[in-house]
Every structure is written in structure tokens, then in C-alpha cells.
Coordinates of C-alpha atoms in Angstrom, one line a residue:
Q4 CA 0.0 0.0 0.0
V5 CA 1.5 3.3 -1.1
Q6 CA 1.1 6.2 1.3
M7 CA 1.0 9.7 -0.2
V8 CA 1.4 12.8 2.0
E9 CA 0.8 16.3 0.8
S10 CA 2.2 19.5 2.2
G11 CA 2.5 23.1 1.3
G12 CA -1.1 24.3 1.5
G13 CA -2.0 27.6 3.2
S14 CA -3.7 30.9 2.9
V15 CA -2.6 33.5 0.3
Q16 CA -4.0 36.6 -1.3
S17 CA -5.2 36.7 -4.8
G18 CA -2.3 36.9 -7.2
G19 CA 0.0 35.0 -4.8
S20 CA 1.8 31.7 -5.2
L21 CA 2.1 28.4 -3.4
T22 CA 3.9 25.1 -4.2
L23 CA 2.3 21.9 -3.1
S24 CA 4.4 18.8 -2.4
C25 CA 3.5 15.2 -2.3
S26 CA 5.7 12.5 -0.9
A27 CA 5.1 8.8 -1.9
S28 CA 6.2 6.1 0.5
E29 CA 7.7 4.1 -2.3
Y30 CA 8.9 4.4 -5.8
L31 CA 6.2 4.6 -8.4
D32 CA 7.5 3.3 -11.7
S33 CA 6.6 4.5 -15.1
T34 CA 3.5 2.3 -15.3
Y35 CA 1.9 4.7 -12.8
S36 CA 0.2 8.0 -13.6
V37 CA 0.2 10.8 -11.0
A38 CA -2.0 13.8 -10.6
W39 CA -3.3 16.6 -8.5
F40 CA -7.1 16.9 -7.8
R41 CA -9.0 19.5 -5.9
Q42 CA -12.3 19.4 -4.1
E43 CA -14.6 22.3 -3.2
E44 CA -17.0 21.8 -0.3
G45 CA -20.0 19.9 -1.4
K46 CA -18.5 18.9 -4.8
E47 CA -16.7 15.9 -6.1
R48 CA -12.9 15.8 -6.6
E49 CA -11.8 17.1 -10.0
G50 CA -8.5 16.6 -11.8
V51 CA -6.4 19.7 -12.0
A52 CA -3.2 18.4 -13.6
A53 CA -1.8 15.0 -14.4
I54 CA 1.2 13.2 -15.8
D55 CA 0.6 9.8 -17.3
G56 CA 3.2 7.0 -17.3
D57 CA 4.2 7.8 -20.9
G58 CA 4.9 11.4 -20.0
T59 CA 1.7 12.9 -21.3
T60 CA 0.7 16.0 -19.3
K61 CA -2.6 17.7 -19.1
Y62 CA -4.0 20.7 -17.2
E63 CA -7.5 21.8 -16.4
E64 CA -8.4 24.7 -18.6
S65 CA -8.7 27.3 -15.8
V66 CA -5.2 26.6 -14.5
K67 CA -3.3 26.5 -17.8
G68 CA -0.4 28.9 -17.8
R69 CA -0.7 29.3 -14.0
F70 CA -0.1 25.9 -12.5
T71 CA 2.8 23.5 -13.2
I72 CA 2.9 19.8 -12.3
A73 CA 6.3 18.2 -11.8
L74 CA 7.5 14.7 -10.9
D75 CA 10.9 13.9 -9.2
N76 CA 11.0 10.1 -9.5
A77 CA 14.4 9.9 -7.8
K78 CA 12.8 11.4 -4.6
N79 CA 9.4 9.9 -5.0
M80 CA 8.0 13.5 -5.0
L81 CA 5.2 15.2 -6.9
F82 CA 4.8 18.9 -7.0
L83 CA 2.2 21.5 -8.1
K84 CA 3.5 25.0 -8.4
M85 CA 0.6 27.5 -8.4
N86 CA 1.0 31.1 -9.5
E87 CA -1.4 33.9 -10.0
L88 CA -3.8 32.3 -7.5
K89 CA -7.5 33.3 -7.7
P90 CA -10.2 33.0 -5.0
E91 CA -11.9 30.3 -7.2
D92 CA -8.7 28.1 -6.7
T93 CA -9.8 27.7 -3.1
A94 CA -10.2 24.0 -2.4
M95 CA -8.7 21.0 -0.7
Y96 CA -5.9 19.7 -2.9
Y97 CA -5.1 16.0 -3.2
C98 CA -2.3 14.1 -4.9
A99 CA -3.0 10.8 -6.4
A100 CA -1.5 7.9 -8.3
D101 CA -3.0 5.1 -10.4
P102 CA -1.8 2.3 -12.7
G103 CA -4.0 3.7 -15.4
P104 CA -4.0 7.1 -17.2
L105 CA -5.1 10.1 -15.1
T106 CA -5.0 12.7 -17.9
V107 CA -8.4 11.4 -18.9
V108 CA -9.9 12.7 -15.7
V109 CA -8.4 16.2 -15.7
G110 CA -11.3 18.6 -15.7
V111 CA -13.9 16.1 -14.8
P112 CA -15.4 15.0 -11.4
V113 CA -14.0 11.7 -10.2
P114 CA -15.5 9.5 -7.5
Q115 CA -12.8 8.7 -4.9
G116 CA -13.0 5.0 -5.5
N117 CA -12.0 5.4 -9.2
V118 CA -8.3 6.3 -8.3
Y119 CA -6.0 3.8 -6.6
Y120 CA -3.9 5.9 -4.2
W121 CA -4.8 9.2 -2.6
G122 CA -3.1 11.6 -0.1
Q123 CA -5.0 13.0 2.8
G124 CA -5.3 16.5 1.3
T125 CA -4.0 20.0 1.9
Q126 CA -6.1 23.1 2.1
V127 CA -5.5 26.0 -0.2
T128 CA -7.4 29.3 0.6
V129 CA -7.1 32.3 -1.7
S130 CA -8.6 35.6 -0.5
S131 CA -9.6 38.5 -2.7

């Protein structure tokens, strides 16, 4: 069972930046896809950015040009650098990993049971 732990969330003003980190308890080989999801209160989790095992990367439309997903395989770390944050980016952010492609669920709601491994989440709050 792979444990995933996020960190780096917090409160920032509109226009600010945050970098989220996710540490996996063991190496995830290239057969795994990794992703960041976010969940607003009362809504399902939605894919924000993902990297598939073949290197394909995809971003949700509203974060393109502002967010960057990065994977450091040597350190079992996944990152999400978020710039130009907006109040509508406020959500709980989760990292995830799955043996199947995750770019296919970027921008769509995903039931929690549809993805193999989840972190516990880190809150991002952006004030106007």
C-alpha cells in the first residue's frame, strides 16, 4: 500500500503563489500516472493536472499557464507550483497515483473509488 502525503497548502491573497508537495512512501515506476485533484466543499474531486506514465501531461483549462505539475522520480516526490492564484482556486488539494492514465480525468469530477492511491489532502485558501 503506497502512502501519499501532501504539504504546502495555506492561505494567500489573490495573485500569490504556493507550491504543493506530495511524498510517496515508495517508488512509483513508469507504469503509474500521477495527478493533483481539488475538491470544493459539497462537490466531487476534479482533476487539476496529471502526468501519465508515458509522460503525457494535461492541465484543467482554468489553470493552464498558472499551474505546473512536476515529478521527481528519484525522490518519489510530486509537486504542483501554483502562480497567480485566484479565489476560485480555493479548495482541498489531493495528490493521487494510479496504474491507469489520469490525464483522462483532468477537468472532470471523479469518485474517490476510481483512483487507486490518494493523499489526505492539503487546504488552499485564496482571499480576494
